[in-house]
mmCIF file of C-alpha atoms in Angstrom:
data_model
loop_
_atom_site.group_PDB
_atom_site.id
_atom_site.type_symbol
_atom_site.label_atom_id
_atom_site.label_comp_id
_atom_site.label_asym_id
_atom_site.label_seq_id
_atom_site.Cartn_x
_atom_site.Cartn_y
_atom_site.Cartn_z
ATOM 1 C CA MET A 4 170.908 23.388 112.986
ATOM 2 C CA SER A 5 167.147 22.925 113.567
ATOM 3 C CA LEU A 6 164.369 24.889 111.913
ATOM 4 C CA ASN A 7 163.033 26.056 115.294
ATOM 5 C CA GLU A 8 166.415 27.406 116.367
ATOM 6 C CA ALA A 9 166.824 29.261 113.079
ATOM 7 C CA LYS A 10 163.262 30.650 113.229
ATOM 8 C CA ASN A 11 163.698 31.813 116.823
ATOM 9 C CA ARG A 12 166.861 33.723 115.964
ATOM 10 C CA ILE A 13 165.358 35.318 112.847
ATOM 11 C CA ASP A 14 162.164 36.191 114.766
ATOM 12 C CA LEU A 15 164.229 37.970 117.425
ATOM 13 C CA LEU A 16 166.122 39.909 114.768
ATOM 14 C CA ASN A 17 162.888 40.879 113.016
ATOM 15 C CA HIS A 18 161.231 41.890 116.284
ATOM 16 C CA PHE A 19 164.111 44.290 116.915
ATOM 17 C CA ASP A 20 162.779 46.311 113.963
ATOM 18 C CA TYR A 21 160.104 47.635 116.355
ATOM 19 C CA SER A 22 162.819 49.352 118.379
ATOM 20 C CA LEU A 23 164.386 50.817 115.250
ATOM 21 C CA ARG A 24 160.993 52.025 114.014
ATOM 22 C CA LEU A 25 160.241 53.563 117.427
ATOM 23 C CA PHE A 26 163.522 55.457 117.296
ATOM 24 C CA GLU A 27 162.943 56.586 113.703
ATOM 25 C CA SER A 28 159.342 57.629 114.385
ATOM 26 C CA ASN A 29 160.351 59.787 117.347
ATOM 27 C CA TYR A 30 163.149 61.331 115.311
ATOM 28 C CA GLN A 31 160.750 62.269 112.508
ATOM 29 C CA GLU A 32 158.229 63.750 114.963
ATOM 30 C CA LEU A 33 160.895 65.837 116.685
ATOM 31 C CA ILE A 34 162.411 67.067 113.418
ATOM 32 C CA SER A 35 158.971 67.963 112.049
ATOM 33 C CA VAL A 36 158.398 70.342 114.989
ATOM 34 C CA ILE A 37 161.860 71.870 114.547
ATOM 35 C CA ASN A 38 161.213 72.295 110.805
ATOM 36 C CA ILE A 39 158.012 74.181 111.545
ATOM 37 C CA MET A 40 159.680 76.426 114.101
ATOM 38 C CA THR A 41 162.622 77.283 111.844
ATOM 39 C CA ASP A 42 160.472 78.029 108.801
ATOM 40 C CA GLU A 43 160.939 81.759 108.122
ATOM 41 C CA ARG A 44 157.228 82.576 107.847
ATOM 42 C CA VAL A 45 156.310 80.632 110.988
ATOM 43 C CA GLY A 46 159.356 81.913 112.860
ATOM 44 C CA LEU A 47 158.517 85.536 112.182
ATOM 45 C CA GLU A 48 154.937 84.931 113.307
ATOM 46 C CA LEU A 49 156.058 83.265 116.543
ATOM 47 C CA PHE A 50 158.504 86.089 117.310
ATOM 48 C CA ALA A 51 155.805 88.752 117.000
ATOM 49 C CA VAL A 52 155.166 90.339 120.397
ATOM 50 C CA ILE A 53 151.482 89.401 120.400
ATOM 51 C CA ASN A 54 152.312 85.765 119.601
ATOM 52 C CA ARG A 55 154.911 85.011 122.248
ATOM 53 C CA TRP A 56 152.377 82.765 123.962
ATOM 54 C CA LYS A 57 152.315 80.662 120.783
ATOM 55 C CA LEU A 58 156.101 80.389 120.900
ATOM 56 C CA ASP A 59 155.888 79.177 124.502
ATOM 57 C CA GLU A 60 153.340 76.520 123.481
ATOM 58 C CA VAL A 61 155.462 75.290 120.583
ATOM 59 C CA LEU A 62 158.609 75.157 122.733
ATOM 60 C CA THR A 63 156.721 73.140 125.355
ATOM 61 C CA HIS A 64 155.525 70.734 122.658
ATOM 62 C CA LEU A 65 159.089 70.477 121.353
ATOM 63 C CA GLY A 66 160.268 69.588 124.857
ATOM 64 C CA PHE A 67 157.791 66.698 124.924
ATOM 65 C CA LYS A 68 159.083 65.425 121.576
ATOM 66 C CA LEU A 69 162.698 65.753 122.706
ATOM 67 C CA HIS A 70 161.895 63.726 125.827
ATOM 68 C CA ASN A 71 160.303 60.965 123.723
ATOM 69 C CA TYR A 72 163.236 60.938 121.321
ATOM 70 C CA VAL A 73 166.015 60.548 123.893
ATOM 71 C CA CYS A 74 163.976 57.863 125.683
ATOM 72 C CA ALA A 75 163.519 55.987 122.405
ATOM 73 C CA ALA A 76 167.273 56.288 121.837
ATOM 74 C CA LYS A 77 167.932 54.700 125.240
ATOM 75 C CA SER A 78 165.377 51.956 124.569
ATOM 76 C CA LEU A 79 167.141 51.162 121.310
ATOM 77 C CA VAL A 80 170.482 50.839 123.114
ATOM 78 C CA ASP A 81 168.997 48.585 125.825
ATOM 79 C CA HIS A 82 167.041 46.419 123.381
ATOM 80 C CA SER A 83 170.136 46.030 121.221
ATOM 81 C CA ARG A 84 172.180 44.877 124.220
ATOM 82 C CA VAL A 85 169.515 42.334 125.236
ATOM 83 C CA LEU A 86 169.163 41.086 121.656
ATOM 84 C CA TYR A 87 172.917 40.539 121.434
ATOM 85 C CA ARG A 88 172.891 38.440 124.622
ATOM 86 C CA ARG A 89 169.880 36.352 123.543
ATOM 87 C CA VAL A 90 170.900 35.656 119.964
ATOM 88 C CA TYR A 91 174.663 35.268 120.060
ATOM 89 C CA THR A 92 174.936 32.412 122.543
ATOM 90 C CA GLU A 93 177.274 29.447 122.263
ATOM 91 C CA LYS A 94 175.035 27.716 119.698
ATOM 92 C CA ALA A 95 174.649 30.788 117.521
ATOM 93 C CA PRO A 96 177.064 32.415 115.073
ATOM 94 C CA LYS A 97 179.775 34.460 116.765
ATOM 95 C CA PHE A 98 179.447 38.225 116.348
ATOM 96 C CA ASP A 99 182.879 38.987 117.760
ATOM 97 C CA ASP A 100 183.297 42.466 116.299
ATOM 98 C CA TYR A 101 179.963 43.776 117.659
ATOM 99 C CA GLU A 102 181.166 44.913 121.085
ATOM 100 C CA ALA A 103 184.298 46.512 119.671
ATOM 101 C CA GLU A 104 182.165 48.438 117.177
ATOM 102 C CA VAL A 105 179.780 49.588 119.920
ATOM 103 C CA LYS A 106 182.707 50.778 122.008
ATOM 104 C CA ALA A 107 184.257 52.701 119.126
ATOM 105 C CA ARG A 108 181.018 54.281 117.910
ATOM 106 C CA PHE A 109 179.239 54.966 121.211
ATOM 107 C CA GLU A 110 181.197 54.261 124.389
ATOM 108 C CA GLU A 111 184.070 56.523 123.367
ATOM 109 C CA ASN A 112 181.927 59.106 121.589
ATOM 110 C CA SER A 113 181.085 62.376 123.347
ATOM 111 C CA LEU A 114 177.951 62.994 121.229
ATOM 112 C CA SER A 115 176.539 59.609 122.199
ATOM 113 C CA LYS A 116 177.319 60.231 125.850
ATOM 114 C CA PHE A 117 175.646 63.633 125.675
ATOM 115 C CA VAL A 118 172.431 62.095 124.298
ATOM 116 C CA GLU A 119 172.612 59.443 127.013
ATOM 117 C CA PHE A 120 172.987 62.178 129.643
ATOM 118 C CA LEU A 121 170.102 64.130 128.111
ATOM 119 C CA ARG A 122 167.839 61.114 128.521
ATOM 120 C CA THR A 123 168.800 60.853 132.204
ATOM 121 C CA TYR A 124 168.261 64.586 132.631
ATOM 122 C CA CYS A 125 164.822 64.494 130.967
ATOM 123 C CA GLN A 126 163.621 61.470 132.915
ATOM 124 C CA HIS A 127 165.126 62.085 136.335
ATOM 125 C CA GLU A 128 165.537 65.849 136.634
ATOM 126 C CA LYS A 129 163.424 67.928 134.246
ATOM 127 C CA LEU A 130 162.977 68.886 130.648
ATOM 128 C CA PRO A 131 165.851 71.130 129.532
ATOM 129 C CA SER A 132 165.248 74.807 128.915
ATOM 130 C CA ILE A 133 164.683 75.153 125.179
ATOM 131 C CA GLY A 134 164.661 78.438 123.323
ATOM 132 C CA SER A 135 164.542 79.830 119.818
ATOM 133 C CA SER A 136 166.807 82.530 118.437
ATOM 134 C CA MET A 137 166.520 84.681 115.328
ATOM 135 C CA SER A 138 169.320 86.135 113.241
ATOM 136 C CA PHE A 139 169.583 87.827 109.865
ATOM 137 C CA ASP A 140 172.023 86.695 107.213
ATOM 138 C CA SER A 141 172.289 89.160 104.354
ATOM 139 C CA HIS A 142 174.294 86.631 102.323
ATOM 140 C CA SER A 143 171.655 83.920 102.630
ATOM 141 C CA ASP A 144 168.615 83.391 100.410
ATOM 142 C CA GLU A 145 166.645 82.611 103.553
ATOM 143 C CA GLY A 146 167.144 86.031 105.132
ATOM 144 C CA PHE A 147 166.018 85.409 108.705
ATOM 145 C CA ILE A 148 167.438 82.263 110.267
ATOM 146 C CA PHE A 149 165.787 80.607 113.263
ATOM 147 C CA THR A 150 167.628 78.181 115.536
ATOM 148 C CA VAL A 151 166.298 75.955 118.321
ATOM 149 C CA THR A 152 168.683 75.656 121.265
ATOM 150 C CA ALA A 153 169.005 74.031 124.683
ATOM 151 C CA SER A 154 170.691 75.922 127.508
ATOM 152 C CA SER A 155 174.289 74.766 127.973
ATOM 153 C CA SER A 156 174.749 76.520 131.306
ATOM 154 C CA GLU A 157 171.691 74.824 132.766
ATOM 155 C CA LEU A 158 172.765 71.355 131.621
ATOM 156 C CA LEU A 159 176.284 71.840 132.999
ATOM 157 C CA LYS A 160 174.802 72.422 136.468
ATOM 158 C CA SER A 161 173.328 68.922 136.559
ATOM 159 C CA SER A 162 174.678 66.624 139.253
ATOM 160 C CA SER A 163 174.293 63.628 136.928
ATOM 161 C CA ILE A 164 176.480 64.931 134.111
ATOM 162 C CA LYS A 165 179.665 62.976 133.386
ATOM 163 C CA SER A 166 182.934 63.950 131.807
ATOM 164 C CA GLN A 167 182.255 63.075 128.158
ATOM 165 C CA ALA A 168 178.858 64.784 128.089
ATOM 166 C CA LYS A 169 180.382 67.802 129.788
ATOM 167 C CA LYS A 170 183.186 67.807 127.222
ATOM 168 C CA PHE A 171 180.658 67.753 124.378
ATOM 169 C CA ILE A 172 178.726 70.733 125.796
ATOM 170 C CA ARG A 173 181.863 72.800 126.320
ATOM 171 C CA GLU A 174 182.955 72.141 122.737
ATOM 172 C CA GLN A 175 179.783 73.767 121.417
ATOM 173 C CA ASP A 176 179.653 77.413 120.437
ATOM 174 C CA GLY A 177 177.369 78.625 123.202
ATOM 175 C CA ASP A 178 174.044 76.867 123.655
ATOM 176 C CA ILE A 179 173.282 73.467 122.126
ATOM 177 C CA ASN A 180 171.905 73.544 118.589
ATOM 178 C CA VAL A 181 169.180 70.925 119.010
ATOM 179 C CA ARG A 182 168.776 70.134 115.341
ATOM 180 C CA LYS A 183 172.504 69.612 114.762
ATOM 181 C CA VAL A 184 172.743 67.278 117.733
ATOM 182 C CA ILE A 185 169.671 65.259 116.766
ATOM 183 C CA ASP A 186 170.677 64.985 113.110
ATOM 184 C CA SER A 187 174.255 63.985 113.954
ATOM 185 C CA TYR A 188 173.153 61.345 116.448
ATOM 186 C CA HIS A 189 170.511 59.992 114.073
ATOM 187 C CA THR A 190 173.142 59.590 111.352
ATOM 188 C CA GLN A 191 175.493 57.885 113.788
ATOM 189 C CA VAL A 192 172.850 55.389 114.912
ATOM 190 C CA THR A 193 171.542 54.755 111.390
ATOM 191 C CA GLU A 194 175.018 54.022 110.033
ATOM 192 C CA PHE A 195 175.729 51.668 112.925
ATOM 193 C CA TYR A 196 172.585 49.593 112.398
ATOM 194 C CA GLN A 197 173.192 49.477 108.662
ATOM 195 C CA TRP A 198 176.538 47.910 109.527
ATOM 196 C CA VAL A 199 174.833 45.531 111.984
ATOM 197 C CA ARG A 200 172.284 44.473 109.356
ATOM 198 C CA ALA A 201 175.014 43.779 106.820
ATOM 199 C CA ARG A 202 176.962 41.665 109.323
ATOM 200 C CA GLN A 203 173.823 39.782 110.350
ATOM 201 C CA GLN A 204 173.120 38.897 106.731
ATOM 202 C CA GLU A 205 176.555 37.259 106.669
ATOM 203 C CA LEU A 206 176.343 35.610 110.094
ATOM 204 C CA HIS A 207 172.817 34.285 109.658
ATOM 205 C CA SER A 208 173.038 33.176 106.051
ATOM 206 C CA GLN A 209 172.322 29.567 107.052
ATOM 207 C CA ASP A 210 169.432 30.596 109.324
ATOM 208 C CA LEU A 211 167.931 32.671 106.524
ATOM 209 C CA LEU A 212 168.360 29.832 104.045
ATOM 210 C CA ILE A 213 166.584 27.354 106.320
ATOM 211 C CA VAL A 214 163.748 29.740 107.169
ATOM 212 C CA ASP A 215 163.295 30.918 103.578
ATOM 213 C CA ARG A 216 163.144 27.326 102.377
ATOM 214 C CA TYR A 217 160.510 26.504 105.014
ATOM 215 C CA TYR A 218 158.312 29.475 104.104
ATOM 216 C CA GLN A 219 158.661 28.711 100.408
ATOM 217 C CA GLU A 220 157.425 25.161 101.045
ATOM 218 C CA GLU A 221 154.490 26.564 103.021
ATOM 219 C CA ARG A 222 153.665 29.016 100.215
ATOM 220 C CA ILE A 223 153.729 26.242 97.629
ATOM 221 C CA LYS A 224 151.353 24.140 99.752
ATOM 222 C CA ALA A 225 148.997 27.113 100.157
ATOM 223 C CA ILE A 226 149.033 27.904 96.424
ATOM 224 C CA ASN A 227 148.345 24.289 95.440
ATOM 225 C CA ASN A 228 145.492 24.203 97.943
ATOM 226 C CA PHE A 229 144.158 27.447 96.426
ATOM 227 C CA ILE A 230 144.298 25.912 92.946
ATOM 228 C CA ASP A 231 142.499 22.742 94.059
ATOM 229 C CA SER A 232 139.736 24.594 95.898
ATOM 230 C CA TYR A 233 139.294 27.484 93.451
ATOM 231 C CA PRO A 234 136.264 25.993 91.616
ATOM 232 C CA ILE A 235 134.416 25.888 94.954
ATOM 233 C CA TYR A 236 135.201 29.470 96.000
ATOM 234 C CA GLU A 237 135.417 31.119 92.572
ATOM 235 C CA LYS A 238 132.350 33.282 93.200
ATOM 236 C CA SER A 239 133.212 34.159 96.795
ATOM 237 C CA GLY A 240 134.586 37.582 97.671
ATOM 238 C CA THR A 241 136.720 39.994 95.714
ATOM 239 C CA VAL A 242 139.975 39.105 93.971
ATOM 240 C CA LYS A 243 141.981 40.659 96.790
ATOM 241 C CA GLU A 244 140.019 38.680 99.368
ATOM 242 C CA GLN A 245 140.388 35.423 97.448
ATOM 243 C CA LEU A 246 144.163 35.726 97.383
ATOM 244 C CA CYS A 247 144.528 36.325 101.127
ATOM 245 C CA THR A 248 145.578 32.722 101.789
ATOM 246 C CA ILE A 249 148.541 32.876 99.370
ATOM 247 C CA LEU A 250 149.779 36.480 99.629
ATOM 248 C CA SER A 251 151.710 37.699 102.673
ATOM 249 C CA ARG A 252 151.001 40.884 104.603
ATOM 250 C CA ASP A 253 154.202 42.345 103.207
ATOM 251 C CA THR A 254 152.989 41.632 99.666
ATOM 252 C CA TYR A 255 149.662 43.339 100.377
ATOM 253 C CA ARG A 256 151.614 46.306 101.713
ATOM 254 C CA GLU A 257 153.731 46.479 98.556
ATOM 255 C CA LEU A 258 150.670 46.158 96.325
ATOM 256 C CA GLU A 259 148.909 49.008 98.121
ATOM 257 C CA GLN A 260 150.535 51.379 95.625
ATOM 258 C CA TYR A 261 148.155 49.924 93.003
ATOM 259 C CA LYS A 262 145.030 50.096 95.166
ATOM 260 C CA ASP A 263 143.248 52.286 92.599
ATOM 261 C CA ASP A 264 144.212 50.070 89.655
ATOM 262 C CA GLU A 265 142.653 46.630 90.114
ATOM 263 C CA VAL A 266 144.129 45.247 86.892
ATOM 264 C CA LYS A 267 147.685 46.327 87.734
ATOM 265 C CA TRP A 268 147.270 45.061 91.307
ATOM 266 C CA LEU A 269 146.251 41.615 90.070
ATOM 267 C CA GLU A 270 149.026 41.307 87.480
ATOM 268 C CA CYS A 271 151.646 42.145 90.108
ATOM 269 C CA ALA A 272 150.043 39.669 92.520
ATOM 270 C CA ILE A 273 150.112 36.926 89.886
ATOM 271 C CA ALA A 274 153.795 37.654 89.220
ATOM 272 C CA VAL A 275 154.540 37.200 92.943
ATOM 273 C CA ILE A 276 152.544 33.957 93.152
ATOM 274 C CA GLU A 277 154.138 32.503 90.037
ATOM 275 C CA GLY A 278 157.528 33.026 91.562
ATOM 276 C CA ASP A 279 156.630 29.795 93.400
ATOM 277 C CA VAL A 280 153.880 28.069 91.379
ATOM 278 C CA VAL A 281 152.475 28.801 87.909
ATOM 279 C CA LEU A 282 148.705 29.297 88.104
ATOM 280 C CA PRO A 283 146.492 27.468 85.595
ATOM 281 C CA ASP A 284 145.350 29.671 82.705
ATOM 282 C CA ALA A 285 141.700 29.086 83.604
ATOM 283 C CA ILE A 286 142.189 30.523 87.091
ATOM 284 C CA LYS A 287 144.122 33.532 85.781
ATOM 285 C CA THR A 288 141.386 34.191 83.216
ATOM 286 C CA SER A 289 138.732 34.015 85.945
ATOM 287 C CA LEU A 290 140.659 36.355 88.258
ATOM 288 C CA ARG A 291 141.286 38.861 85.463
ATOM 289 C CA SER A 292 137.626 38.831 84.509
ATOM 290 C CA LYS A 293 136.580 39.551 88.107
ATOM 291 C CA SER A 294 139.232 42.243 88.382
ATOM 292 C CA LYS A 295 137.970 44.057 85.271
ATOM 293 C CA GLU A 296 134.373 43.835 86.487
ATOM 294 C CA SER A 297 135.304 45.676 89.689
ATOM 295 C CA THR A 298 136.892 48.646 87.876
#
């Protein structure tokens, strides 16, 4: 197995994270709007007669977010299918249980088929009619309860609806509770890709070993070069800038939590670096001195 083949497969797997992040981002945006609408204080304000125009605006905005979410869900499905074809070729590890798992979790699942139908409806027909209802529960601490719904009767009239999506709608108690659907589907998708990630760790253990070994060798070269050239560039830039050739972007991201504590930031950075190469005491003393001067 060559390094390039292993890197290409791992790069494809890592690039797929964009699709997962797109899906997650759209989920969070949609849920944030629903959370605002179902907050008791906001809900009561929106249901006031003089504020019905505000309710219309929020529902329209929610429709936009719902459209983006179901499209992101479809993109994730398509990207996953393409990734499977590209990565698991004859030369790659066999992922034999993938298609069976997809069939069990999505192809034969009425919730999944409803979300798939909703994407088609949003893109090729129109945004669904979304409403908000208010009820009072005397046994609840919340008092007034607000629910965001999509019209079941309207969706059932669609010419593009298929049997499983229709079955899902008819199993609901009246109109579709948007939050319940979105939360349930999000959980379903998240659990599936957690399973996929776990299986990929097993299937690509050799790829990961080869790639990790390569990047470790590159880090060691970079650190040794940093050590050799440090006397020349000792006075140049800040500590964080000086370490840019030997710390990864992911490490900078992790260290961002210490952005207001230069000393802590540096000590954590040194610990990461010395996981590969121990820095000379003179260089650590110099870096610590510069770090303290900047605080």
